[in-house]
mmCIF file of C-alpha atoms in Angstrom:
data_model
loop_
_atom_site.group_PDB
_atom_site.id
_atom_site.type_symbol
_atom_site.label_atom_id
_atom_site.label_comp_id
_atom_site.label_asym_id
_atom_site.label_seq_id
_atom_site.Cartn_x
_atom_site.Cartn_y
_atom_site.Cartn_z
ATOM 1 C CA ASP M 170 0.000 0.000 0.000
ATOM 2 C CA ALA M 171 1.178 3.498 -0.804
ATOM 3 C CA MET M 172 1.938 5.300 2.392
ATOM 4 C CA VAL M 173 3.871 7.809 4.462
ATOM 5 C CA ILE M 174 6.417 6.245 6.811
ATOM 6 C CA GLN M 175 8.146 7.909 9.744
ATOM 7 C CA ASN M 176 11.123 6.543 11.635
ATOM 8 C CA PRO M 177 11.605 6.171 14.446
ATOM 9 C CA ARG M 178 8.171 6.280 16.064
ATOM 10 C CA TYR M 179 9.711 7.317 19.372
ATOM 11 C CA GLN M 180 12.932 9.257 19.763
ATOM 12 C CA VAL M 181 14.680 10.256 22.963
ATOM 13 C CA THR M 182 17.492 12.789 22.882
ATOM 14 C CA GLN M 183 19.408 14.880 25.363
ATOM 15 C CA PHE M 184 19.164 18.603 25.763
ATOM 16 C CA GLY M 185 21.380 20.177 23.097
ATOM 17 C CA LYS M 186 22.173 16.918 21.275
ATOM 18 C CA PRO M 187 21.331 17.074 17.545
ATOM 19 C CA VAL M 188 18.639 14.733 16.350
ATOM 20 C CA THR M 189 17.288 13.774 12.921
ATOM 21 C CA LEU M 190 13.810 12.499 12.188
ATOM 22 C CA SER M 191 13.051 10.670 8.978
ATOM 23 C CA CYS M 192 10.077 10.548 6.636
ATOM 24 C CA SER M 193 9.627 8.551 3.453
ATOM 25 C CA GLN M 194 6.727 8.169 1.058
ATOM 26 C CA THR M 195 5.705 5.732 -1.639
ATOM 27 C CA LEU M 196 2.988 8.017 -3.023
ATOM 28 C CA ASN M 197 5.357 9.846 -5.372
ATOM 29 C CA HIS M 198 3.911 13.138 -4.168
ATOM 30 C CA ASN M 199 5.556 16.428 -5.032
ATOM 31 C CA VAL M 200 5.109 18.096 -1.670
ATOM 32 C CA MET M 201 6.369 16.996 1.728
ATOM 33 C CA TYR M 202 5.574 18.811 4.977
ATOM 34 C CA TRP M 203 6.786 18.797 8.555
ATOM 35 C CA TYR M 204 4.426 19.703 11.378
ATOM 36 C CA GLN M 205 5.051 20.047 15.089
ATOM 37 C CA GLN M 206 2.220 19.053 17.409
ATOM 38 C CA LYS M 207 2.512 19.713 21.111
ATOM 39 C CA SER M 208 0.287 18.047 23.639
ATOM 40 C CA SER M 209 -3.413 18.950 23.280
ATOM 41 C CA GLN M 210 -2.680 21.371 20.459
ATOM 42 C CA ALA M 211 -3.284 21.488 16.728
ATOM 43 C CA PRO M 212 -0.444 20.631 14.350
ATOM 44 C CA LYS M 213 1.690 23.626 13.407
ATOM 45 C CA LEU M 214 3.428 23.750 10.045
ATOM 46 C CA LEU M 215 7.210 24.172 10.296
ATOM 47 C CA PHE M 216 8.121 24.054 6.596
ATOM 48 C CA HIS M 217 7.494 22.201 3.374
ATOM 49 C CA TYR M 218 9.233 21.202 0.169
ATOM 50 C CA TYR M 219 7.544 21.541 -3.179
ATOM 51 C CA ASP M 220 9.814 19.265 -5.181
ATOM 52 C CA LYS M 221 13.218 20.743 -4.339
ATOM 53 C CA ASP M 222 11.921 24.171 -3.371
ATOM 54 C CA PHE M 223 12.097 24.762 0.371
ATOM 55 C CA ASN M 224 9.422 26.915 2.033
ATOM 56 C CA ASN M 225 10.006 27.921 5.623
ATOM 57 C CA GLU M 226 7.231 29.288 7.833
ATOM 58 C CA ALA M 227 8.055 32.732 9.191
ATOM 59 C CA ASP M 228 7.887 31.673 12.827
ATOM 60 C CA THR M 229 9.859 28.415 12.547
ATOM 61 C CA PRO M 230 12.947 28.677 14.791
ATOM 62 C CA ASP M 231 16.381 28.496 13.155
ATOM 63 C CA ASN M 232 17.039 25.448 15.289
ATOM 64 C CA PHE M 233 14.891 23.449 12.856
ATOM 65 C CA GLN M 234 16.265 22.501 9.456
ATOM 66 C CA SER M 235 15.145 20.148 6.737
ATOM 67 C CA ARG M 236 16.631 18.201 3.852
ATOM 68 C CA ARG M 237 14.997 16.472 0.922
ATOM 69 C CA PRO M 238 17.634 14.475 -0.969
ATOM 70 C CA ASN M 239 15.118 12.916 -3.361
ATOM 71 C CA THR M 240 11.363 12.658 -3.998
ATOM 72 C CA SER M 241 10.843 9.879 -1.488
ATOM 73 C CA PHE M 242 12.712 11.101 1.569
ATOM 74 C CA CYS M 243 12.588 14.162 3.770
ATOM 75 C CA PHE M 244 14.471 14.748 7.038
ATOM 76 C CA LEU M 245 13.886 17.065 9.962
ATOM 77 C CA ASP M 246 17.069 18.096 11.768
ATOM 78 C CA ILE M 247 16.907 19.735 15.183
ATOM 79 C CA ARG M 248 20.337 21.213 15.796
ATOM 80 C CA SER M 249 20.150 21.835 19.535
ATOM 81 C CA PRO M 250 16.947 20.447 21.010
ATOM 82 C CA GLY M 251 15.526 22.244 23.989
ATOM 83 C CA LEU M 252 12.957 20.989 26.476
ATOM 84 C CA GLY M 253 10.324 23.019 24.610
ATOM 85 C CA ASP M 254 10.940 20.997 21.444
ATOM 86 C CA ALA M 255 9.458 17.857 22.951
ATOM 87 C CA ALA M 256 6.454 17.123 20.764
ATOM 88 C CA MET M 257 4.977 14.855 18.128
ATOM 89 C CA TYR M 258 6.476 15.559 14.714
ATOM 90 C CA LEU M 259 4.229 14.763 11.800
ATOM 91 C CA CYS M 260 5.243 14.348 8.185
ATOM 92 C CA ALA M 261 2.663 14.775 5.433
ATOM 93 C CA THR M 262 2.620 14.667 1.653
ATOM 94 C CA SER M 263 0.419 15.978 -1.124
ATOM 95 C CA ARG M 264 0.489 15.802 -4.899
ATOM 96 C CA GLY M 265 0.844 19.559 -5.148
ATOM 97 C CA GLY M 266 -1.056 22.805 -5.256
ATOM 98 C CA ILE M 267 -4.041 22.899 -2.980
ATOM 99 C CA ASP M 268 -4.436 19.192 -2.581
ATOM 100 C CA MET M 269 -5.265 16.918 0.306
ATOM 101 C CA GLN M 270 -2.441 16.045 2.637
ATOM 102 C CA PHE M 271 -1.722 12.528 3.833
ATOM 103 C CA PHE M 272 -0.006 12.128 7.176
ATOM 104 C CA GLY M 273 2.458 9.635 8.565
ATOM 105 C CA PRO M 274 2.066 8.108 12.046
ATOM 106 C CA GLY M 275 4.371 10.680 13.624
ATOM 107 C CA THR M 276 7.542 10.569 15.706
ATOM 108 C CA ARG M 277 7.222 11.437 19.373
ATOM 109 C CA LEU M 278 10.338 13.275 20.510
ATOM 110 C CA THR M 279 11.344 13.365 24.153
ATOM 111 C CA VAL M 280 14.113 15.726 25.288
ATOM 112 C CA LEU M 281 15.838 14.864 28.565
ATOM 113 C CA GLY Y 109 -6.796 36.318 9.859
ATOM 114 C CA GLU Y 110 -6.691 32.563 9.964
ATOM 115 C CA ASP Y 111 -8.519 31.400 13.086
ATOM 116 C CA VAL Y 112 -10.265 28.049 13.100
ATOM 117 C CA GLU Y 113 -12.199 27.193 16.234
ATOM 118 C CA GLN Y 114 -13.837 24.079 17.564
ATOM 119 C CA SER Y 115 -15.428 23.078 20.830
ATOM 120 C CA LEU Y 116 -13.016 21.042 22.958
ATOM 121 C CA PHE Y 117 -15.138 18.066 23.984
ATOM 122 C CA LEU Y 118 -18.142 16.078 22.842
ATOM 123 C CA SER Y 119 -19.598 13.034 24.559
ATOM 124 C CA VAL Y 120 -22.222 10.798 22.937
ATOM 125 C CA ARG Y 121 -23.758 7.393 23.510
ATOM 126 C CA GLU Y 122 -22.926 4.542 21.170
ATOM 127 C CA GLY Y 123 -25.449 4.412 18.331
ATOM 128 C CA ASP Y 124 -26.331 8.095 18.536
ATOM 129 C CA SER Y 125 -25.268 10.702 15.992
ATOM 130 C CA SER Y 126 -22.333 13.013 16.719
ATOM 131 C CA VAL Y 127 -22.078 16.513 15.349
ATOM 132 C CA ILE Y 128 -18.724 18.261 15.530
ATOM 133 C CA ASN Y 129 -18.687 21.944 14.678
ATOM 134 C CA CYS Y 130 -16.015 24.244 13.323
ATOM 135 C CA THR Y 131 -15.944 27.958 12.587
ATOM 136 C CA TYR Y 132 -13.383 29.756 10.503
ATOM 137 C CA THR Y 133 -12.733 33.385 9.732
ATOM 138 C CA ASP Y 134 -11.032 33.445 6.350
ATOM 139 C CA SER Y 135 -13.553 33.627 3.513
ATOM 140 C CA SER Y 136 -10.970 32.657 0.903
ATOM 141 C CA SER Y 137 -10.926 29.037 1.995
ATOM 142 C CA THR Y 138 -10.771 26.688 -0.947
ATOM 143 C CA TYR Y 139 -11.016 23.258 0.620
ATOM 144 C CA LEU Y 140 -12.082 22.297 4.111
ATOM 145 C CA TYR Y 141 -11.042 19.012 5.635
ATOM 146 C CA TRP Y 142 -11.835 16.760 8.545
ATOM 147 C CA TYR Y 143 -9.035 14.715 10.080
ATOM 148 C CA LYS Y 144 -9.233 12.096 12.818
ATOM 149 C CA GLN Y 145 -6.399 11.531 15.309
ATOM 150 C CA GLU Y 146 -6.344 8.556 17.649
ATOM 151 C CA PRO Y 147 -4.078 8.635 20.718
ATOM 152 C CA GLY Y 148 -0.384 8.593 19.812
ATOM 153 C CA ALA Y 149 -1.103 8.383 16.092
ATOM 154 C CA GLY Y 150 -0.907 10.596 13.028
ATOM 155 C CA LEU Y 151 -3.816 12.330 11.333
ATOM 156 C CA GLN Y 152 -6.179 10.315 9.176
ATOM 157 C CA LEU Y 153 -7.991 12.209 6.439
ATOM 158 C CA LEU Y 154 -11.699 11.453 6.824
ATOM 159 C CA THR Y 155 -13.330 13.660 4.244
ATOM 160 C CA TYR Y 156 -13.173 17.059 2.612
ATOM 161 C CA ILE Y 157 -15.471 19.549 0.931
ATOM 162 C CA PHE Y 158 -14.808 22.119 -1.735
ATOM 163 C CA SER Y 159 -15.889 25.623 -0.812
ATOM 164 C CA ASN Y 160 -18.541 25.836 -3.535
ATOM 165 C CA MET Y 161 -20.412 22.861 -2.081
ATOM 166 C CA ASP Y 162 -22.991 22.885 0.705
ATOM 167 C CA MET Y 163 -23.004 19.237 1.644
ATOM 168 C CA LYS Y 164 -21.074 16.055 1.118
ATOM 169 C CA GLN Y 165 -22.035 12.579 2.289
ATOM 170 C CA ASP Y 166 -19.691 9.640 2.579
ATOM 171 C CA GLN Y 167 -21.142 6.542 4.247
ATOM 172 C CA ARG Y 168 -21.664 7.463 7.926
ATOM 173 C CA LEU Y 169 -20.132 10.911 7.486
ATOM 174 C CA THR Y 170 -21.995 14.038 6.416
ATOM 175 C CA VAL Y 171 -20.225 17.361 5.999
ATOM 176 C CA LEU Y 172 -22.246 20.563 5.959
ATOM 177 C CA LEU Y 173 -20.767 23.895 4.912
ATOM 178 C CA ASN Y 174 -22.439 27.247 5.546
ATOM 179 C CA LYS Y 175 -20.139 29.617 3.767
ATOM 180 C CA LYS Y 176 -22.155 32.693 4.731
ATOM 181 C CA ASP Y 177 -21.670 31.949 8.426
ATOM 182 C CA LYS Y 178 -18.220 30.357 7.895
ATOM 183 C CA HIS Y 179 -19.445 27.246 9.674
ATOM 184 C CA LEU Y 180 -18.469 23.665 8.958
ATOM 185 C CA SER Y 181 -19.840 20.576 10.632
ATOM 186 C CA LEU Y 182 -19.164 16.854 10.610
ATOM 187 C CA ARG Y 183 -21.996 14.492 11.438
ATOM 188 C CA ILE Y 184 -21.154 10.896 12.287
ATOM 189 C CA ALA Y 185 -24.178 8.609 12.123
ATOM 190 C CA ASP Y 186 -24.469 5.552 14.367
ATOM 191 C CA THR Y 187 -21.383 6.544 16.377
ATOM 192 C CA GLN Y 188 -19.249 3.608 17.524
ATOM 193 C CA THR Y 189 -16.629 3.282 20.257
ATOM 194 C CA GLY Y 190 -13.999 3.156 17.515
ATOM 195 C CA ASP Y 191 -14.959 6.707 16.588
ATOM 196 C CA SER Y 192 -13.520 7.974 19.885
ATOM 197 C CA ALA Y 193 -10.663 10.276 18.881
ATOM 198 C CA ILE Y 194 -9.754 13.920 18.357
ATOM 199 C CA TYR Y 195 -11.256 15.475 15.249
ATOM 200 C CA PHE Y 196 -9.576 18.422 13.543
ATOM 201 C CA CYS Y 197 -11.085 20.599 10.887
ATOM 202 C CA ALA Y 198 -8.627 22.340 8.590
ATOM 203 C CA GLU Y 199 -8.821 24.884 5.817
ATOM 204 C CA SER Y 200 -6.610 25.572 2.861
ATOM 205 C CA LEU Y 201 -6.684 29.018 1.373
ATOM 206 C CA THR Y 202 -6.729 30.435 -2.114
ATOM 207 C CA GLY Y 203 -3.293 31.865 -2.609
ATOM 208 C CA GLY Y 204 -2.137 30.229 0.583
ATOM 209 C CA GLY Y 205 -0.066 27.714 -1.248
ATOM 210 C CA ASN Y 206 -0.033 24.375 0.470
ATOM 211 C CA LYS Y 207 -0.650 25.568 3.987
ATOM 212 C CA LEU Y 208 -3.367 23.999 6.081
ATOM 213 C CA THR Y 209 -4.695 25.863 9.091
ATOM 214 C CA PHE Y 210 -6.019 23.470 11.688
ATOM 215 C CA GLY Y 211 -8.731 23.977 14.241
ATOM 216 C CA THR Y 212 -8.143 23.440 17.906
ATOM 217 C CA GLY Y 213 -9.521 19.886 17.778
ATOM 218 C CA THR Y 214 -12.602 18.291 19.345
ATOM 219 C CA GLN Y 215 -12.206 15.254 21.567
ATOM 220 C CA LEU Y 216 -15.073 12.855 20.903
ATOM 221 C CA LYS Y 217 -15.852 10.326 23.604
ATOM 222 C CA VAL Y 218 -18.287 7.542 22.829
ATOM 223 C CA GLU Y 219 -19.906 5.918 25.837
ATOM 224 C CA LEU Y 220 -21.609 2.557 25.978
#
């Protein structure tokens, strides 16, 4: 089945230690998104790639970076995680334009 | 502005209908979506409606859109315990690129 896959499902890191979260898709969609969802809150868009074009949200901290080496994979790098970065990180994809987004299962990040 | 609001909680008995409401402020919405999120999981796209439609039915789900009042609702017929989850409405905007703005989420609890 075509899907959006996130690894790992649970990630524990230490305060200030860089961490990378991974997302892959078999849908061959043009657009890949990263959302941050804190407890009891709505998902908040961090950035997205439309093909190779990177689009950062204005209020996304510099601490968050992303890479998309090819159509299938997209990574979220957190350079120096703080306690406030503990959250669920959701990857989503869409074909492009204003089109429905399909979400992965998420990675829950814990910062110690 | 882009504010999407939902009531926080809804409790229904199994077999009854559930109605989850959503209000939005931006009249340039193009598509409106309903997503379901079970505990610890990603977002599952349930259904969507284009802004020039008033109603959409999909099996047990009925979406009603009142564009004049900027009000969206999701009706779940014959609600089951497996429907217990958080439900998010989301809007995508004309000219907003690929950005979805999510509501605050409604926690639906189905009681026996």
